[in-house]
Amino acid sequence: MTDVSKRATIADVAQMAGLSKASVSLILNDRPDTGLSAESAEKVRRIAAELNYRPNPAARALRWGTTRTVGFISDEVTLTRYATAMIRGVLDVAAESGHTVLIAEHGHHPERLAHQLETMLDNRVGGLLFAAMAARQVEIPDLPAGLPIVMVNATTSGTAPAVLPQEFDAGAAIADTLIQAGHRRIALLGRRPPEQLPPEVSATIGDRQAGIDQAISDAGLQLVAQGFESEWAPAEGYRLCRELLDSGVEFTGLICMNDNLAFGAYQALLEAGIRIPDDVSVVSFDDDEIAGYLRPQLTTARLPYEQMGRIAMELLLNGTDIPHRTLVPMPVIRRDSVGRRLSQGLA
């Protein structure tokens, strides 16, 4: 009986397969022209699976001439409060697996990115994570063949795997939060038209908007008003909400495309003497830290920065069978800004 408390080694696999360790290594590393039969290869892989054999990362690092170090390069993740949880997720997995993380930030400067990448390679990193604060397409310089990379909250024009938030489902869930509470007259603040959504600006906001539209349509509804805006800051949220109120359109539910817009909308509603959630319910996206300090506290779909960091690091260290896209759910954090609409008149 195999001792499950002891990590299986390549020697264990070789012994059970009746082959040399060198032959087993060639098979498990998918080396071509091994001279071994297909039956032998199948047998080795079956035994490895039965023993739950995993390559020794330290031995692999020595063989590849790398250290147990991973590089993390981002645009502005470390310098803003919005996405720093991503680093926490990366560092937690690194600590669990005995790896060190080198962190660099290029601030959207291509020449700085190239220099940081050169530094990472000089330090013989075993893999690279490229991250962005806001999900978008990032162009990265040419990399050495065989160096594992994973994009975090980002994509690239190449074939690198990407870990992204599951925005379509989040959009649908946020809209459904209002619908299930009985709201029928729902407005949206902050929609971006397609021409303002090239991949280098956003890789996911189009999905968020599509999810909202799908949920509204599935409920047999139409948005009663939409405010278009590419800058998602509190000042724009205030302005858009004031314009909505001045238009005279009746609404009981308000979807803001991010928390910053919602912060501004709160102020406009307060000034107009409109109570949240008694008169108007408000929902949004991101789960900024401030969302929990508003009164009433804001219901919002959380961007899963920490989970994306963890998953990306796990995929990078696993090194095999990495899916092209990994979508991470955005949970709806239900707070006090949504009230039930009992009357069906204006609801």
Coordinates of C-alpha atoms in Angstrom, one line a residue:
M1 CA 0.0 0.0 0.0
T2 CA 1.3 3.5 -0.9
D3 CA 1.9 5.8 2.0
V4 CA -0.3 8.8 1.1
S5 CA 1.4 11.0 3.6
K6 CA 4.6 10.7 1.6
R7 CA 4.9 12.6 -1.6
A8 CA 5.3 10.3 -4.6
T9 CA 8.6 10.7 -6.5
I10 CA 9.6 10.0 -10.0
A11 CA 11.5 7.0 -8.6
D12 CA 8.2 5.6 -7.3
V13 CA 6.6 5.9 -10.7
A14 CA 9.6 4.3 -12.4
Q15 CA 9.6 1.4 -10.0
M16 CA 5.9 0.6 -10.6
A17 CA 6.3 1.0 -14.3
G18 CA 9.4 -1.1 -14.6
L19 CA 11.3 1.7 -16.4
S20 CA 14.2 3.9 -15.7
K21 CA 13.7 7.3 -14.0
A22 CA 15.1 8.9 -17.2
S23 CA 12.5 7.2 -19.4
V24 CA 9.7 8.2 -17.0
S25 CA 11.0 11.8 -16.9
L26 CA 10.9 12.0 -20.7
I27 CA 7.4 10.7 -20.8
L28 CA 6.0 13.0 -18.1
N29 CA 7.7 16.0 -19.6
D30 CA 6.2 15.2 -23.0
R31 CA 9.5 15.0 -24.7
P32 CA 9.3 14.0 -28.4
D33 CA 11.2 11.1 -29.9
T34 CA 11.7 9.2 -26.6
G35 CA 11.9 5.9 -28.4
L36 CA 9.3 4.5 -26.0
S37 CA 6.1 2.8 -27.1
A38 CA 2.7 4.4 -26.7
E39 CA 1.7 1.6 -24.4
S40 CA 4.6 2.5 -22.1
A41 CA 3.7 6.2 -22.1
E42 CA 0.1 5.4 -21.3
K43 CA 1.2 3.1 -18.4
V44 CA 3.5 5.7 -16.9
R45 CA 0.8 8.4 -17.0
R46 CA -1.7 6.1 -15.4
I47 CA 0.6 5.2 -12.6
A48 CA 1.6 8.8 -12.1
A49 CA -2.1 9.7 -11.8
E50 CA -2.7 6.8 -9.3
L51 CA 0.1 7.9 -7.1
N52 CA -0.9 11.6 -7.4
Y53 CA 2.6 12.3 -8.6
R54 CA 3.5 16.0 -9.0
P55 CA 6.9 17.3 -10.2
N56 CA 9.1 18.6 -7.5
P57 CA 9.2 22.3 -8.1
A58 CA 12.6 22.7 -6.5
A59 CA 14.1 20.1 -8.8
R60 CA 12.3 21.7 -11.8
A61 CA 13.8 25.1 -10.9
L62 CA 17.3 23.6 -10.8
R63 CA 16.7 21.9 -14.1
W64 CA 15.3 25.0 -15.8
G65 CA 18.0 27.2 -14.3
T66 CA 15.5 29.4 -12.5
T67 CA 14.8 30.4 -8.9
R68 CA 11.7 29.8 -6.8
T69 CA 10.8 33.4 -7.7
V70 CA 7.8 34.8 -9.6
G71 CA 7.6 38.3 -11.1
F72 CA 4.4 40.4 -10.7
I73 CA 4.3 43.4 -13.1
S74 CA 1.3 45.8 -13.1
D75 CA 0.2 49.2 -14.3
E76 CA -1.0 50.8 -11.1
V77 CA -2.2 48.0 -8.8
T78 CA 0.2 48.7 -6.0
L79 CA -0.2 52.5 -6.0
T80 CA -4.0 52.6 -5.7
R81 CA -6.4 51.4 -3.0
Y82 CA -8.7 49.7 -5.5
A83 CA -6.9 46.6 -6.5
T84 CA -4.2 45.9 -3.8
A85 CA -6.1 42.8 -2.6
M86 CA -4.9 41.2 -5.8
I87 CA -1.3 41.3 -4.4
R88 CA -2.6 39.8 -1.2
G89 CA -3.9 36.8 -3.1
V90 CA -0.7 36.4 -5.1
L91 CA 1.5 36.6 -1.9
D92 CA -0.7 34.2 0.0
V93 CA -0.3 31.5 -2.6
A94 CA 3.4 32.2 -2.9
A95 CA 3.9 31.8 0.8
E96 CA 1.9 28.5 0.8
S97 CA 4.2 27.1 -2.0
G98 CA 7.5 28.5 -0.8
H99 CA 7.9 31.1 -3.6
T100 CA 9.1 34.7 -3.5
V101 CA 7.4 37.4 -5.6
L102 CA 9.2 40.3 -7.2
I103 CA 6.8 43.2 -7.6
A104 CA 7.2 46.1 -10.1
E105 CA 4.8 48.8 -11.4
H106 CA 5.2 50.5 -14.8
G107 CA 2.5 53.2 -14.6
H108 CA 1.4 52.7 -18.2
H109 CA 5.0 53.5 -19.5
P110 CA 6.1 50.9 -22.1
E111 CA 9.8 51.7 -21.7
R112 CA 9.5 51.2 -17.9
L113 CA 7.7 47.9 -18.5
A114 CA 10.5 46.8 -20.8
H115 CA 13.2 47.7 -18.2
Q116 CA 11.2 45.9 -15.4
L117 CA 10.9 42.8 -17.5
E118 CA 14.6 42.8 -18.2
T119 CA 15.3 43.0 -14.5
M120 CA 12.9 40.2 -13.8
L121 CA 14.6 38.0 -16.3
D122 CA 18.0 38.9 -14.9
N123 CA 16.7 37.6 -11.6
R124 CA 15.8 34.3 -13.3
V125 CA 12.1 34.3 -12.5
G126 CA 10.3 31.1 -13.1
G127 CA 7.2 32.8 -14.3
L128 CA 5.5 36.1 -14.8
L129 CA 2.1 37.6 -13.8
F130 CA 1.0 40.7 -15.8
A131 CA -1.8 42.6 -14.0
A132 CA -4.0 45.7 -14.5
M133 CA -6.1 47.6 -12.1
A134 CA -8.9 47.9 -14.6
A135 CA -9.4 44.9 -16.9
R136 CA -8.0 45.8 -20.3
Q137 CA -5.7 44.5 -23.1
V138 CA -2.0 44.9 -22.2
E139 CA 0.7 44.7 -24.8
I140 CA 3.8 42.9 -23.4
P141 CA 7.3 42.7 -24.9
D142 CA 8.6 39.5 -26.4
L143 CA 9.4 36.8 -23.8
P144 CA 11.8 33.9 -23.8
A145 CA 10.2 30.7 -25.2
G146 CA 8.8 28.5 -22.5
L147 CA 8.5 31.1 -19.8
P148 CA 5.1 30.7 -18.2
I149 CA 2.9 33.8 -17.9
V150 CA -0.6 34.5 -16.8
M151 CA -2.5 37.8 -17.2
V152 CA -4.4 39.0 -14.1
N153 CA -7.5 41.2 -14.7
A154 CA -6.0 41.7 -18.1
T155 CA -5.7 40.2 -21.6
T156 CA -3.1 40.5 -24.3
S157 CA -3.2 40.2 -28.1
G158 CA -1.2 37.0 -27.8
T159 CA -2.3 33.6 -26.5
A160 CA -1.4 34.1 -22.9
P161 CA -4.0 32.7 -20.4
A162 CA -6.1 35.4 -18.6
V163 CA -7.9 35.5 -15.3
L164 CA -10.8 38.0 -15.5
P165 CA -13.9 38.9 -13.5
Q166 CA -17.2 37.3 -14.6
E167 CA -18.8 40.6 -15.6
F168 CA -21.8 39.3 -17.6
D169 CA -23.2 37.3 -14.7
A170 CA -22.5 40.2 -12.3
G171 CA -24.4 42.7 -14.6
A172 CA -27.3 40.3 -14.7
A173 CA -27.2 39.7 -10.9
I174 CA -27.1 43.4 -10.1
A175 CA -30.1 44.2 -12.4
D176 CA -32.0 41.2 -11.0
T177 CA -31.4 42.5 -7.4
L178 CA -33.7 45.4 -8.3
I179 CA -36.1 43.4 -10.3
Q180 CA -36.6 40.8 -7.6
A181 CA -37.2 43.6 -5.1
G182 CA -40.2 44.6 -7.3
H183 CA -38.7 47.5 -9.3
R184 CA -40.0 48.0 -12.8
R185 CA -38.8 51.6 -13.6
I186 CA -35.0 51.3 -13.6
A187 CA -32.5 53.8 -14.8
L188 CA -28.8 53.3 -15.6
L189 CA -26.0 55.7 -15.1
G190 CA -22.6 55.4 -16.8
R191 CA -23.2 53.3 -19.9
R192 CA -20.3 53.4 -22.4
P193 CA -21.1 53.2 -26.1
P194 CA -19.3 50.4 -28.1
E195 CA -16.9 52.9 -29.7
Q196 CA -15.6 53.8 -26.2
L197 CA -14.8 50.2 -25.4
P198 CA -11.8 49.1 -27.4
P199 CA -9.9 46.2 -25.7
E200 CA -7.1 48.5 -24.6
V201 CA -9.6 50.5 -22.6
S202 CA -11.7 47.7 -21.2
A203 CA -11.9 44.0 -21.8
T204 CA -15.0 43.3 -19.7
I205 CA -17.2 46.4 -19.3
G206 CA -19.1 45.4 -22.5
D207 CA -19.9 42.1 -20.8
R208 CA -21.2 44.0 -17.7
Q209 CA -23.5 46.1 -19.8
A210 CA -24.7 43.0 -21.8
G211 CA -25.5 41.2 -18.5
I212 CA -27.6 44.2 -17.3
D213 CA -29.4 44.4 -20.7
Q214 CA -30.1 40.6 -20.7
A215 CA -31.7 40.6 -17.2
I216 CA -33.8 43.7 -18.0
S217 CA -35.0 42.1 -21.2
D218 CA -35.7 38.7 -19.6
A219 CA -37.9 40.5 -17.1
G220 CA -39.9 42.0 -20.0
L221 CA -38.7 45.5 -19.1
Q222 CA -36.9 48.4 -20.6
L223 CA -34.6 50.9 -19.0
V224 CA -36.6 54.1 -18.4
A225 CA -33.5 56.2 -18.9
Q226 CA -29.7 55.9 -19.5
G227 CA -26.9 58.3 -18.8
F228 CA -23.9 57.9 -21.0
E229 CA -20.4 58.7 -19.6
S230 CA -16.9 57.4 -20.0
E231 CA -15.4 59.0 -16.9
W232 CA -16.6 57.1 -13.8
A233 CA -16.0 59.5 -11.0
P234 CA -18.2 60.9 -8.3
A235 CA -18.6 64.3 -10.0
E236 CA -19.9 62.5 -13.2
G237 CA -22.3 60.4 -11.0
Y238 CA -23.6 63.6 -9.4
R239 CA -24.1 65.3 -12.7
L240 CA -25.8 62.4 -14.4
C241 CA -28.1 61.9 -11.5
R242 CA -29.0 65.6 -11.5
E243 CA -29.8 65.4 -15.2
L244 CA -31.9 62.3 -14.7
L245 CA -33.9 64.1 -11.9
D246 CA -34.3 67.2 -14.0
S247 CA -35.6 65.2 -16.9
G248 CA -38.8 64.3 -15.0
V249 CA -38.4 60.6 -15.8
E250 CA -39.9 58.5 -12.9
F251 CA -37.7 55.8 -11.6
T252 CA -37.5 53.7 -8.4
G253 CA -34.3 51.7 -9.2
L254 CA -30.9 53.1 -10.2
I255 CA -28.0 51.1 -11.5
C256 CA -24.6 52.9 -11.4
M257 CA -21.8 51.3 -13.5
N258 CA -19.4 51.6 -10.6
D259 CA -19.3 52.8 -7.0
N260 CA -17.7 56.1 -7.8
L261 CA -20.7 57.0 -9.9
A262 CA -23.0 55.8 -7.1
F263 CA -21.2 58.1 -4.6
G264 CA -22.1 61.1 -6.7
A265 CA -25.6 59.9 -7.3
Y266 CA -26.1 59.5 -3.5
Q267 CA -25.3 63.2 -3.1
A268 CA -27.7 64.3 -5.9
L269 CA -30.5 62.3 -4.5
L270 CA -29.9 63.6 -1.0
E271 CA -30.0 67.2 -2.2
A272 CA -33.3 66.5 -4.0
G273 CA -34.8 65.2 -0.8
I274 CA -35.1 61.7 -2.2
R275 CA -34.6 58.9 0.3
I276 CA -32.5 55.8 -0.3
P277 CA -34.0 53.1 -0.4
D278 CA -37.5 54.3 0.5
D279 CA -37.9 56.3 -2.7
V280 CA -35.1 55.1 -4.9
S281 CA -33.0 51.9 -4.6
V282 CA -29.3 52.2 -5.8
V283 CA -27.0 49.4 -6.8
S284 CA -23.5 49.4 -8.5
F285 CA -20.2 47.6 -9.0
D286 CA -16.8 47.2 -7.5
D287 CA -17.4 47.1 -3.7
D288 CA -15.0 50.0 -3.0
E289 CA -14.1 50.2 0.7
I290 CA -16.2 53.4 1.0
A291 CA -19.4 51.5 -0.1
G292 CA -19.7 50.1 3.4
Y293 CA -19.4 53.5 5.0
L294 CA -22.2 55.2 3.1
R295 CA -25.5 55.6 4.8
P296 CA -27.4 53.6 3.8
Q297 CA -24.6 51.2 2.9
L298 CA -24.4 50.5 -0.8
T299 CA -25.4 47.2 -2.5
T300 CA -22.7 46.4 -5.1
A301 CA -21.1 43.6 -7.0
R302 CA -17.5 43.0 -5.7
L303 CA -14.6 42.9 -8.1
P304 CA -12.8 39.7 -6.9
Y305 CA -9.3 41.1 -6.9
E306 CA -7.9 38.8 -4.2
Q307 CA -9.5 35.7 -5.7
M308 CA -8.1 36.7 -9.2
G309 CA -4.6 37.0 -7.7
R310 CA -4.8 33.7 -5.9
I311 CA -6.1 31.8 -9.0
A312 CA -3.6 33.4 -11.3
M313 CA -0.7 32.4 -9.0
E314 CA -2.0 28.9 -8.7
L315 CA -2.4 28.5 -12.4
L316 CA 1.1 29.9 -13.0
L317 CA 2.7 27.4 -10.5
N318 CA 0.6 24.5 -11.8
G319 CA 2.1 25.2 -15.2
T320 CA 0.1 22.7 -17.3
D321 CA -3.4 22.7 -18.8
I322 CA -4.0 26.4 -18.1
P323 CA -7.3 27.5 -19.6
H324 CA -7.2 30.4 -22.0
R325 CA -9.8 32.3 -20.0
T326 CA -10.7 31.8 -16.3
L327 CA -13.7 33.8 -15.1
V328 CA -14.0 34.6 -11.4
P329 CA -17.5 35.3 -10.0
M330 CA -18.3 38.7 -8.7
P331 CA -20.5 38.3 -5.6
V332 CA -23.3 40.8 -5.0
I333 CA -22.7 42.3 -1.5
R334 CA -26.2 43.0 -0.3
R335 CA -26.5 46.0 2.0
D336 CA -29.2 48.6 2.8
S337 CA -29.5 50.6 -0.4
V338 CA -32.2 48.3 -1.9
G339 CA -35.8 48.3 -0.6
R340 CA -38.8 46.3 -1.7
R341 CA -41.2 48.1 -4.0
L342 CA -44.7 47.0 -2.9
S343 CA -46.7 49.3 -5.0
Q344 CA -46.9 48.3 -8.7
G345 CA -48.0 51.8 -9.8
L346 CA -44.6 53.5 -10.3
A347 CA -42.5 50.4 -9.6

